[in-house]
């Protein structure tokens, strides 16, 4: 996976290694879940599944994966698709940079590798969005190469097997785990072994209350032997998301809704959403803080009421959101490219991050039974 600083790790002996391989693979053959990406060893399907599974639960991914495969059954179909179409197929999974990187990478595979996913570590890790873990998963599962694939489940299992107290949030710990994984993965059934470790972490060696009595390799687990399995792995607590007060505007012109495309960098990069202003202070009059944004665009808004307030948590930010209604009273110039009006029936054609889907839902709930300024605005 490229040149790395040499990590010195005390490796288990061959008898221990053989016992773990045999016991774990036998358990996997009997207990593995039937997952749609395990139906064959198509590297494209495996690649897509691994990208989807990043920071997302298996049960959540399954229906998204099946729909995505129906729409883009092979790598060329995905490479030839329009970005908006790809984003729409991903809608609801979040972390949209994942699918943008995937889309870019499959285009590179078509252009450089004749549409076939490369099978060498150097080539795979050069693909956009493919890190060491994803590369290891593709190489071992699709091509049965003895390459480690170390994700969060694997790090938890290894921490307990070897009673390692290293902080798994540190890169040095991950590198140590990769050395262990490279030693443990067998020359044959490499993909099955890597998946077996992940499966053990998902079903048995769980974060809380591990089911040690059901573990096929309990006898070789140092943490169980020492009675410290509940204390491992060690991980430094991440900083809580930073609170940010945000105004989101639900602006209408007849049956049309005003959209804003976010910056190409940063949070929700390049995604369509509703007009948004971050770091908003308490407003005496709803809409005051976001008014200058529309004035610059030559739009004059009559503000209504606050439709509701809600929270949305990103990895590093917690948005405290106020959704404010507005009606366009006058327009002085054409909108720039990052702004657009859409009709109600066009909304389903675009992909929106969950934070804006919540806003749409909230606004729709307020549309019924309103009168006066509220009724006109909504």
mmCIF file of C-alpha atoms in Angstrom:
data_model
loop_
_atom_site.group_PDB
_atom_site.id
_atom_site.type_symbol
_atom_site.label_atom_id
_atom_site.label_comp_id
_atom_site.label_asym_id
_atom_site.label_seq_id
_atom_site.Cartn_x
_atom_site.Cartn_y
_atom_site.Cartn_z
ATOM 1 C CA UNK A 1 0.000 0.000 0.000
ATOM 2 C CA UNK A 2 2.935 2.337 -0.574
ATOM 3 C CA UNK A 3 5.982 3.003 1.585
ATOM 4 C CA UNK A 4 5.429 3.370 5.306
ATOM 5 C CA UNK A 5 7.573 3.679 8.345
ATOM 6 C CA UNK A 6 8.466 0.228 9.655
ATOM 7 C CA UNK A 7 6.385 -0.753 12.682
ATOM 8 C CA UNK A 8 7.846 -3.260 15.128
ATOM 9 C CA UNK A 9 5.179 -5.635 16.434
ATOM 10 C CA UNK A 10 5.427 -8.843 18.430
ATOM 11 C CA UNK A 11 3.758 -11.396 16.166
ATOM 12 C CA UNK A 12 1.976 -14.554 17.375
ATOM 13 C CA UNK A 13 3.560 -17.947 16.700
ATOM 14 C CA UNK A 14 2.446 -20.235 13.895
ATOM 15 C CA UNK A 15 0.423 -22.565 16.136
ATOM 16 C CA UNK A 16 -1.645 -19.635 17.456
ATOM 17 C CA UNK A 17 -2.089 -18.260 13.941
ATOM 18 C CA UNK A 18 -3.189 -21.605 12.493
ATOM 19 C CA UNK A 19 -5.681 -22.142 15.304
ATOM 20 C CA UNK A 20 -7.274 -18.719 14.784
ATOM 21 C CA UNK A 21 -7.457 -19.111 11.008
ATOM 22 C CA UNK A 22 -9.053 -22.543 11.160
ATOM 23 C CA UNK A 23 -11.500 -21.719 13.947
ATOM 24 C CA UNK A 24 -12.550 -18.376 12.507
ATOM 25 C CA UNK A 25 -13.044 -19.594 8.935
ATOM 26 C CA UNK A 26 -15.090 -22.591 10.119
ATOM 27 C CA UNK A 27 -17.267 -20.238 12.170
ATOM 28 C CA UNK A 28 -17.635 -17.845 9.226
ATOM 29 C CA UNK A 29 -18.745 -20.610 6.888
ATOM 30 C CA UNK A 30 -21.574 -21.435 9.287
ATOM 31 C CA UNK A 31 -22.548 -17.959 10.489
ATOM 32 C CA UNK A 32 -21.859 -15.358 7.797
ATOM 33 C CA UNK A 33 -24.739 -13.109 6.872
ATOM 34 C CA UNK A 34 -26.218 -13.294 3.394
ATOM 35 C CA UNK A 35 -25.388 -9.827 2.097
ATOM 36 C CA UNK A 36 -26.033 -8.660 -1.483
ATOM 37 C CA UNK A 37 -22.391 -7.770 -2.141
ATOM 38 C CA UNK A 38 -21.324 -11.288 -1.147
ATOM 39 C CA UNK A 39 -23.217 -12.937 -4.001
ATOM 40 C CA UNK A 40 -20.101 -12.929 -6.172
ATOM 41 C CA UNK A 41 -16.582 -11.517 -6.280
ATOM 42 C CA UNK A 42 -17.252 -8.707 -8.732
ATOM 43 C CA UNK A 43 -14.683 -6.057 -7.692
ATOM 44 C CA UNK A 44 -17.033 -3.236 -8.715
ATOM 45 C CA UNK A 45 -19.818 -4.449 -6.421
ATOM 46 C CA UNK A 46 -17.347 -4.989 -3.576
ATOM 47 C CA UNK A 47 -15.882 -1.535 -4.118
ATOM 48 C CA UNK A 48 -19.289 0.170 -4.044
ATOM 49 C CA UNK A 49 -20.323 -1.737 -0.922
ATOM 50 C CA UNK A 50 -17.153 -0.791 0.935
ATOM 51 C CA UNK A 51 -17.601 2.894 0.102
ATOM 52 C CA UNK A 52 -21.216 2.772 1.266
ATOM 53 C CA UNK A 53 -20.300 0.960 4.483
ATOM 54 C CA UNK A 54 -17.915 3.685 5.592
ATOM 55 C CA UNK A 55 -19.488 5.234 8.716
ATOM 56 C CA UNK A 56 -22.812 3.545 7.886
ATOM 57 C CA UNK A 57 -24.493 0.452 9.339
ATOM 58 C CA UNK A 58 -24.959 -2.686 7.243
ATOM 59 C CA UNK A 59 -28.750 -2.717 7.654
ATOM 60 C CA UNK A 60 -28.923 0.866 6.398
ATOM 61 C CA UNK A 61 -26.684 0.172 3.409
ATOM 62 C CA UNK A 62 -28.469 -2.910 2.023
ATOM 63 C CA UNK A 63 -31.471 -1.185 0.356
ATOM 64 C CA UNK A 64 -29.274 1.660 -0.914
ATOM 65 C CA UNK A 65 -26.808 -0.831 -2.393
ATOM 66 C CA UNK A 66 -29.522 -2.811 -4.160
ATOM 67 C CA UNK A 67 -31.093 0.312 -5.676
ATOM 68 C CA UNK A 68 -27.675 1.652 -6.691
ATOM 69 C CA UNK A 69 -26.808 -1.625 -8.416
ATOM 70 C CA UNK A 70 -30.144 -1.670 -10.234
ATOM 71 C CA UNK A 71 -29.423 1.799 -11.580
ATOM 72 C CA UNK A 72 -25.686 1.349 -12.228
ATOM 73 C CA UNK A 73 -25.207 -2.421 -12.695
ATOM 74 C CA UNK A 74 -21.602 -2.138 -13.795
ATOM 75 C CA UNK A 75 -18.664 0.194 -13.587
ATOM 76 C CA UNK A 76 -19.150 1.648 -17.079
ATOM 77 C CA UNK A 77 -22.777 2.531 -16.345
ATOM 78 C CA UNK A 78 -21.692 4.495 -13.292
ATOM 79 C CA UNK A 79 -18.826 6.186 -15.124
ATOM 80 C CA UNK A 80 -21.169 7.364 -17.898
ATOM 81 C CA UNK A 81 -23.839 8.698 -15.533
ATOM 82 C CA UNK A 82 -24.451 12.387 -14.897
ATOM 83 C CA UNK A 83 -23.289 13.602 -11.477
ATOM 84 C CA UNK A 84 -26.761 14.769 -10.443
ATOM 85 C CA UNK A 85 -28.104 11.306 -11.280
ATOM 86 C CA UNK A 86 -25.391 9.670 -9.171
ATOM 87 C CA UNK A 87 -25.972 12.008 -6.232
ATOM 88 C CA UNK A 88 -29.716 11.332 -6.429
ATOM 89 C CA UNK A 89 -29.085 7.575 -6.245
ATOM 90 C CA UNK A 90 -26.950 8.198 -3.145
ATOM 91 C CA UNK A 91 -29.467 10.550 -1.511
ATOM 92 C CA UNK A 92 -30.033 9.698 2.146
ATOM 93 C CA UNK A 93 -26.678 7.980 2.738
ATOM 94 C CA UNK A 94 -24.858 11.224 3.526
ATOM 95 C CA UNK A 95 -21.126 11.943 3.298
ATOM 96 C CA UNK A 96 -21.564 12.796 -0.376
ATOM 97 C CA UNK A 97 -17.841 13.215 -0.943
ATOM 98 C CA UNK A 98 -17.709 9.409 -0.871
ATOM 99 C CA UNK A 99 -19.846 8.987 -3.975
ATOM 100 C CA UNK A 100 -18.223 11.926 -5.746
ATOM 101 C CA UNK A 101 -14.818 10.289 -5.243
ATOM 102 C CA UNK A 102 -16.220 6.942 -6.360
ATOM 103 C CA UNK A 103 -17.698 8.500 -9.487
ATOM 104 C CA UNK A 104 -14.388 10.162 -10.311
ATOM 105 C CA UNK A 105 -12.451 6.948 -9.658
ATOM 106 C CA UNK A 106 -14.593 4.719 -11.886
ATOM 107 C CA UNK A 107 -14.133 7.229 -14.700
ATOM 108 C CA UNK A 108 -10.388 6.835 -14.210
ATOM 109 C CA UNK A 109 -10.727 3.044 -14.311
ATOM 110 C CA UNK A 110 -12.583 3.296 -17.622
ATOM 111 C CA UNK A 111 -10.023 5.691 -19.069
ATOM 112 C CA UNK A 112 -6.856 4.027 -17.740
ATOM 113 C CA UNK A 113 -7.655 0.361 -17.101
ATOM 114 C CA UNK A 114 -10.174 -0.417 -19.870
ATOM 115 C CA UNK A 115 -13.024 -0.557 -17.394
ATOM 116 C CA UNK A 116 -11.470 -3.244 -15.182
ATOM 117 C CA UNK A 117 -10.712 -2.564 -11.523
ATOM 118 C CA UNK A 118 -6.933 -2.874 -11.126
ATOM 119 C CA UNK A 119 -5.628 -5.732 -9.001
ATOM 120 C CA UNK A 120 -2.337 -4.315 -7.724
ATOM 121 C CA UNK A 121 -1.959 -2.417 -4.432
ATOM 122 C CA UNK A 122 -0.169 0.551 -5.993
ATOM 123 C CA UNK A 123 -2.828 1.026 -8.672
ATOM 124 C CA UNK A 124 -5.830 0.559 -6.393
ATOM 125 C CA UNK A 125 -4.618 2.964 -3.721
ATOM 126 C CA UNK A 126 -4.092 5.649 -6.376
ATOM 127 C CA UNK A 127 -7.830 5.705 -7.108
ATOM 128 C CA UNK A 128 -9.634 8.672 -5.611
ATOM 129 C CA UNK A 129 -11.270 7.884 -2.284
ATOM 130 C CA UNK A 130 -9.609 4.484 -1.914
ATOM 131 C CA UNK A 131 -7.542 4.241 1.262
ATOM 132 C CA UNK A 132 -5.622 1.319 2.681
ATOM 133 C CA UNK A 133 -8.668 -0.389 4.174
ATOM 134 C CA UNK A 134 -10.814 -0.166 1.017
ATOM 135 C CA UNK A 135 -7.884 -1.289 -1.121
ATOM 136 C CA UNK A 136 -7.272 -4.244 1.202
ATOM 137 C CA UNK A 137 -10.935 -5.223 1.043
ATOM 138 C CA UNK A 138 -11.041 -5.076 -2.757
ATOM 139 C CA UNK A 139 -7.754 -6.929 -3.224
ATOM 140 C CA UNK A 140 -8.517 -9.684 -0.727
ATOM 141 C CA UNK A 141 -12.241 -10.220 -1.356
ATOM 142 C CA UNK A 142 -12.342 -9.748 -5.129
ATOM 143 C CA UNK A 143 -8.877 -11.040 -6.037
ATOM 144 C CA UNK A 144 -8.076 -13.268 -3.014
ATOM 145 C CA UNK A 145 -4.766 -11.520 -2.438
ATOM 146 C CA UNK A 146 -3.341 -11.903 1.113
ATOM 147 C CA UNK A 147 -3.752 -8.222 1.961
ATOM 148 C CA UNK A 148 -4.990 -6.962 5.348
ATOM 149 C CA UNK A 149 -8.211 -4.944 5.551
ATOM 150 C CA UNK A 150 -8.299 -3.177 8.899
ATOM 151 C CA UNK A 151 -11.495 -1.320 9.776
ATOM 152 C CA UNK A 152 -13.041 -0.415 13.126
ATOM 153 C CA UNK A 153 -14.403 -3.919 13.725
ATOM 154 C CA UNK A 154 -11.024 -5.463 12.999
ATOM 155 C CA UNK A 155 -9.200 -3.045 15.301
ATOM 156 C CA UNK A 156 -11.583 -3.907 18.123
ATOM 157 C CA UNK A 157 -11.066 -7.645 17.596
ATOM 158 C CA UNK A 158 -7.287 -7.323 17.410
ATOM 159 C CA UNK A 159 -7.218 -5.111 20.509
ATOM 160 C CA UNK A 160 -8.906 -7.899 22.437
ATOM 161 C CA UNK A 161 -7.115 -10.855 20.875
ATOM 162 C CA UNK A 162 -3.733 -9.366 21.773
ATOM 163 C CA UNK A 163 -4.794 -7.283 24.814
ATOM 164 C CA UNK A 164 -3.472 -4.115 23.184
ATOM 165 C CA UNK A 165 -3.984 -0.899 25.139
ATOM 166 C CA UNK A 166 -2.919 1.407 22.305
ATOM 167 C CA UNK A 167 -5.342 4.196 21.419
ATOM 168 C CA UNK A 168 -7.105 3.015 18.247
ATOM 169 C CA UNK A 169 -7.742 6.634 17.249
ATOM 170 C CA UNK A 170 -4.010 6.999 16.540
ATOM 171 C CA UNK A 171 -2.486 6.279 13.138
ATOM 172 C CA UNK A 172 0.413 4.432 14.778
ATOM 173 C CA UNK A 173 -2.067 1.964 16.271
ATOM 174 C CA UNK A 174 -3.721 1.389 12.920
ATOM 175 C CA UNK A 175 -0.312 0.700 11.388
ATOM 176 C CA UNK A 176 0.396 -1.817 14.140
ATOM 177 C CA UNK A 177 -2.931 -3.505 13.418
ATOM 178 C CA UNK A 178 -2.107 -3.645 9.707
ATOM 179 C CA UNK A 179 1.152 -5.449 10.493
ATOM 180 C CA UNK A 180 -0.786 -7.970 12.570
ATOM 181 C CA UNK A 181 -3.376 -8.318 9.823
ATOM 182 C CA UNK A 182 -0.691 -8.943 7.200
ATOM 183 C CA UNK A 183 0.711 -11.727 9.386
ATOM 184 C CA UNK A 184 -2.666 -13.332 10.085
ATOM 185 C CA UNK A 185 -4.335 -13.241 6.667
ATOM 186 C CA UNK A 186 -3.747 -16.600 4.940
ATOM 187 C CA UNK A 187 -2.414 -17.059 1.425
ATOM 188 C CA UNK A 188 -5.677 -18.745 0.422
ATOM 189 C CA UNK A 189 -9.185 -17.572 1.388
ATOM 190 C CA UNK A 190 -7.732 -14.158 2.207
ATOM 191 C CA UNK A 191 -11.005 -12.377 1.503
ATOM 192 C CA UNK A 192 -13.006 -14.834 3.591
ATOM 193 C CA UNK A 193 -10.598 -14.414 6.490
ATOM 194 C CA UNK A 194 -10.794 -10.613 6.411
ATOM 195 C CA UNK A 195 -14.579 -10.756 6.229
ATOM 196 C CA UNK A 196 -14.628 -13.325 9.034
ATOM 197 C CA UNK A 197 -12.767 -10.957 11.362
ATOM 198 C CA UNK A 198 -15.165 -8.134 10.446
ATOM 199 C CA UNK A 199 -18.148 -10.448 10.931
ATOM 200 C CA UNK A 200 -16.852 -11.539 14.315
ATOM 201 C CA UNK A 201 -16.593 -7.883 15.330
ATOM 202 C CA UNK A 202 -20.107 -7.152 14.082
ATOM 203 C CA UNK A 203 -21.884 -10.175 15.568
ATOM 204 C CA UNK A 204 -19.822 -11.449 18.523
ATOM 205 C CA UNK A 205 -16.942 -9.186 19.527
ATOM 206 C CA UNK A 206 -19.256 -6.184 19.787
ATOM 207 C CA UNK A 207 -18.333 -2.789 21.267
ATOM 208 C CA UNK A 208 -20.487 -3.338 24.358
ATOM 209 C CA UNK A 209 -21.159 -6.660 26.082
ATOM 210 C CA UNK A 210 -19.150 -8.888 23.733
ATOM 211 C CA UNK A 211 -20.590 -12.407 23.416
ATOM 212 C CA UNK A 212 -17.398 -14.159 24.448
ATOM 213 C CA UNK A 213 -19.219 -17.418 25.184
ATOM 214 C CA UNK A 214 -20.069 -17.660 21.464
ATOM 215 C CA UNK A 215 -16.606 -16.734 20.187
ATOM 216 C CA UNK A 216 -14.959 -19.483 18.125
ATOM 217 C CA UNK A 217 -11.464 -18.350 19.167
ATOM 218 C CA UNK A 218 -12.165 -17.478 22.788
ATOM 219 C CA UNK A 219 -9.373 -19.762 24.005
ATOM 220 C CA UNK A 220 -6.758 -17.664 22.210
ATOM 221 C CA UNK A 221 -8.077 -14.230 23.275
ATOM 222 C CA UNK A 222 -5.701 -12.486 25.679
ATOM 223 C CA UNK A 223 -8.321 -9.950 26.786
ATOM 224 C CA UNK A 224 -10.772 -12.706 27.731
ATOM 225 C CA UNK A 225 -8.020 -14.580 29.544
ATOM 226 C CA UNK A 226 -7.227 -11.443 31.534
ATOM 227 C CA UNK A 227 -10.867 -10.464 32.019
ATOM 228 C CA UNK A 228 -10.410 -7.051 30.379
ATOM 229 C CA UNK A 229 -12.480 -7.486 27.207
ATOM 230 C CA UNK A 230 -14.975 -4.850 28.354
ATOM 231 C CA UNK A 231 -12.174 -2.279 28.730
ATOM 232 C CA UNK A 232 -10.809 -2.732 25.223
ATOM 233 C CA UNK A 233 -10.270 -1.214 22.791
ATOM 234 C CA UNK A 234 -8.946 2.052 24.173
ATOM 235 C CA UNK A 235 -9.992 5.157 22.282
ATOM 236 C CA UNK A 236 -9.590 8.781 23.186
ATOM 237 C CA UNK A 237 -12.944 10.524 23.199
ATOM 238 C CA UNK A 238 -13.469 12.824 20.263
ATOM 239 C CA UNK A 239 -14.355 16.443 20.833
ATOM 240 C CA UNK A 240 -18.114 17.008 20.821
ATOM 241 C CA UNK A 241 -19.536 18.697 17.698
ATOM 242 C CA UNK A 242 -19.255 22.491 17.832
ATOM 243 C CA UNK A 243 -22.675 24.162 18.186
ATOM 244 C CA UNK A 244 -23.581 26.512 15.328
ATOM 245 C CA UNK A 245 -26.756 28.590 15.054
ATOM 246 C CA UNK A 246 -28.123 28.503 11.537
ATOM 247 C CA UNK A 247 -30.955 30.166 9.624
ATOM 248 C CA UNK A 248 -32.445 28.302 6.674
ATOM 249 C CA UNK A 249 -34.864 30.152 4.417
ATOM 250 C CA UNK A 250 -37.917 28.615 2.761
ATOM 251 C CA UNK A 251 -38.382 31.208 -0.003
ATOM 252 C CA UNK A 252 -41.243 30.892 -2.450
ATOM 253 C CA UNK A 253 -42.300 32.597 -5.681
ATOM 254 C CA UNK A 254 -45.712 31.244 -6.532
ATOM 255 C CA UNK A 255 -45.246 27.479 -6.723
ATOM 256 C CA UNK A 256 -41.469 27.741 -6.965
ATOM 257 C CA UNK A 257 -38.830 27.273 -4.271
ATOM 258 C CA UNK A 258 -35.470 29.049 -4.181
ATOM 259 C CA UNK A 259 -32.396 26.812 -3.971
ATOM 260 C CA UNK A 260 -28.769 27.594 -3.275
ATOM 261 C CA UNK A 261 -25.817 25.440 -4.277
ATOM 262 C CA UNK A 262 -23.228 25.285 -1.533
ATOM 263 C CA UNK A 263 -19.562 26.092 -2.070
ATOM 264 C CA UNK A 264 -17.415 23.483 -3.831
ATOM 265 C CA UNK A 265 -15.371 23.149 -0.645
ATOM 266 C CA UNK A 266 -16.256 22.508 2.967
ATOM 267 C CA UNK A 267 -19.401 21.112 4.550
ATOM 268 C CA UNK A 268 -21.925 19.643 2.067
ATOM 269 C CA UNK A 269 -19.642 20.772 -0.748
ATOM 270 C CA UNK A 270 -21.386 21.360 -4.054
ATOM 271 C CA UNK A 271 -24.783 20.129 -2.843
ATOM 272 C CA UNK A 272 -28.083 21.828 -3.573
ATOM 273 C CA UNK A 273 -30.079 23.037 -0.575
ATOM 274 C CA UNK A 274 -32.109 25.891 0.782
ATOM 275 C CA UNK A 275 -30.533 29.323 1.386
ATOM 276 C CA UNK A 276 -28.472 28.995 4.546
ATOM 277 C CA UNK A 277 -26.694 31.371 6.897
ATOM 278 C CA UNK A 278 -24.400 29.999 9.605
ATOM 279 C CA UNK A 279 -23.228 31.625 12.846
ATOM 280 C CA UNK A 280 -26.511 33.477 13.248
ATOM 281 C CA UNK A 281 -27.101 35.392 16.455
ATOM 282 C CA UNK A 282 -30.496 35.561 18.163
ATOM 283 C CA UNK A 283 -32.912 37.373 15.881
ATOM 284 C CA UNK A 284 -35.497 39.829 17.129
ATOM 285 C CA UNK A 285 -37.265 39.612 13.753
ATOM 286 C CA UNK A 286 -37.125 36.265 11.915
ATOM 287 C CA UNK A 287 -35.083 36.489 8.720
ATOM 288 C CA UNK A 288 -33.104 39.611 9.687
ATOM 289 C CA UNK A 289 -29.742 37.852 9.675
ATOM 290 C CA UNK A 290 -30.183 36.354 6.229
ATOM 291 C CA UNK A 291 -31.759 39.415 4.555
ATOM 292 C CA UNK A 292 -28.415 40.896 3.333
ATOM 293 C CA UNK A 293 -27.761 37.702 1.373
ATOM 294 C CA UNK A 294 -30.898 38.258 -0.695
ATOM 295 C CA UNK A 295 -30.402 42.007 -0.998
ATOM 296 C CA UNK A 296 -27.069 41.335 -2.728
ATOM 297 C CA UNK A 297 -28.924 39.116 -5.190
ATOM 298 C CA UNK A 298 -31.487 41.808 -5.948
ATOM 299 C CA UNK A 299 -34.236 39.840 -4.211
ATOM 300 C CA UNK A 300 -36.630 41.545 -1.817
ATOM 301 C CA UNK A 301 -38.252 39.196 0.645
ATOM 302 C CA UNK A 302 -41.322 39.562 2.812
ATOM 303 C CA UNK A 303 -40.644 37.457 5.871
ATOM 304 C CA UNK A 304 -43.282 35.384 7.586
ATOM 305 C CA UNK A 305 -42.929 33.300 10.699
ATOM 306 C CA UNK A 306 -40.522 30.683 11.930
ATOM 307 C CA UNK A 307 -41.802 27.356 10.581
ATOM 308 C CA UNK A 308 -39.916 25.405 13.184
ATOM 309 C CA UNK A 309 -36.600 24.697 14.836
ATOM 310 C CA UNK A 310 -34.569 21.508 14.798
ATOM 311 C CA UNK A 311 -31.035 20.158 15.152
ATOM 312 C CA UNK A 312 -28.809 18.303 12.757
ATOM 313 C CA UNK A 313 -25.483 16.792 13.770
ATOM 314 C CA UNK A 314 -22.489 16.548 11.458
ATOM 315 C CA UNK A 315 -19.216 14.945 12.512
ATOM 316 C CA UNK A 316 -17.761 18.226 13.827
ATOM 317 C CA UNK A 317 -20.748 20.562 13.997
ATOM 318 C CA UNK A 318 -24.165 20.560 15.603
ATOM 319 C CA UNK A 319 -26.487 22.848 13.695
ATOM 320 C CA UNK A 320 -29.225 24.520 15.744
ATOM 321 C CA UNK A 321 -31.569 25.449 12.910
ATOM 322 C CA UNK A 322 -34.365 27.946 12.552
ATOM 323 C CA UNK A 323 -36.438 27.519 9.397
ATOM 324 C CA UNK A 324 -37.924 30.840 8.287
ATOM 325 C CA UNK A 325 -40.605 31.374 5.623
ATOM 326 C CA UNK A 326 -40.344 34.106 3.019
ATOM 327 C CA UNK A 327 -42.107 35.399 -0.090
ATOM 328 C CA UNK A 328 -40.384 37.195 -2.966
ATOM 329 C CA UNK A 329 -41.902 40.633 -3.521
ATOM 330 C CA UNK A 330 -39.492 41.995 -6.129
ATOM 331 C CA UNK A 331 -36.515 40.916 -8.253
ATOM 332 C CA UNK A 332 -34.008 43.373 -9.701
ATOM 333 C CA UNK A 333 -31.582 41.099 -11.569
ATOM 334 C CA UNK A 334 -30.947 37.574 -12.777
ATOM 335 C CA UNK A 335 -29.632 35.048 -10.285
ATOM 336 C CA UNK A 336 -26.053 33.730 -10.560
ATOM 337 C CA UNK A 337 -25.426 30.075 -11.396
ATOM 338 C CA UNK A 338 -25.327 28.822 -7.819
ATOM 339 C CA UNK A 339 -28.940 29.893 -7.352
ATOM 340 C CA UNK A 340 -32.043 28.531 -9.032
ATOM 341 C CA UNK A 341 -35.814 28.359 -8.807
ATOM 342 C CA UNK A 342 -37.470 24.959 -9.042
ATOM 343 C CA UNK A 343 -41.092 23.916 -9.232
ATOM 344 C CA UNK A 344 -42.493 21.648 -6.535
ATOM 345 C CA UNK A 345 -42.578 18.657 -8.887
ATOM 346 C CA UNK A 346 -38.903 19.122 -9.791
ATOM 347 C CA UNK A 347 -37.702 18.627 -6.233
ATOM 348 C CA UNK A 348 -37.530 14.840 -6.556
ATOM 349 C CA UNK A 349 -35.097 15.135 -9.454
ATOM 350 C CA UNK A 350 -32.310 16.568 -7.285
ATOM 351 C CA UNK A 351 -30.363 15.072 -4.395
ATOM 352 C CA UNK A 352 -30.603 16.948 -1.115
ATOM 353 C CA UNK A 353 -28.629 16.344 2.103
ATOM 354 C CA UNK A 354 -30.713 15.105 5.012
ATOM 355 C CA UNK A 355 -30.537 18.447 6.788
ATOM 356 C CA UNK A 356 -32.527 20.029 3.926
ATOM 357 C CA UNK A 357 -34.853 17.078 3.520
ATOM 358 C CA UNK A 358 -35.831 17.673 7.144
ATOM 359 C CA UNK A 359 -36.544 21.314 6.267
ATOM 360 C CA UNK A 360 -38.737 20.320 3.317
ATOM 361 C CA UNK A 361 -40.669 17.951 5.538
ATOM 362 C CA UNK A 362 -41.120 20.595 8.220
ATOM 363 C CA UNK A 363 -42.334 23.182 5.714
ATOM 364 C CA UNK A 364 -44.778 20.745 4.117
ATOM 365 C CA UNK A 365 -46.345 19.978 7.494
ATOM 366 C CA UNK A 366 -47.060 23.684 7.958
ATOM 367 C CA UNK A 367 -48.747 24.152 4.582
ATOM 368 C CA UNK A 368 -52.147 22.870 5.643
ATOM 369 C CA UNK A 369 -54.637 24.942 7.562
ATOM 370 C CA UNK A 370 -52.699 28.224 7.463
ATOM 371 C CA UNK A 371 -54.200 31.603 6.626
ATOM 372 C CA UNK A 372 -53.152 35.229 6.194
ATOM 373 C CA UNK A 373 -49.464 35.904 5.595
ATOM 374 C CA UNK A 374 -48.617 32.296 6.454
ATOM 375 C CA UNK A 375 -50.976 30.903 3.863
ATOM 376 C CA UNK A 376 -49.691 33.269 1.168
ATOM 377 C CA UNK A 377 -46.082 32.503 1.962
ATOM 378 C CA UNK A 378 -46.510 28.749 1.985
#
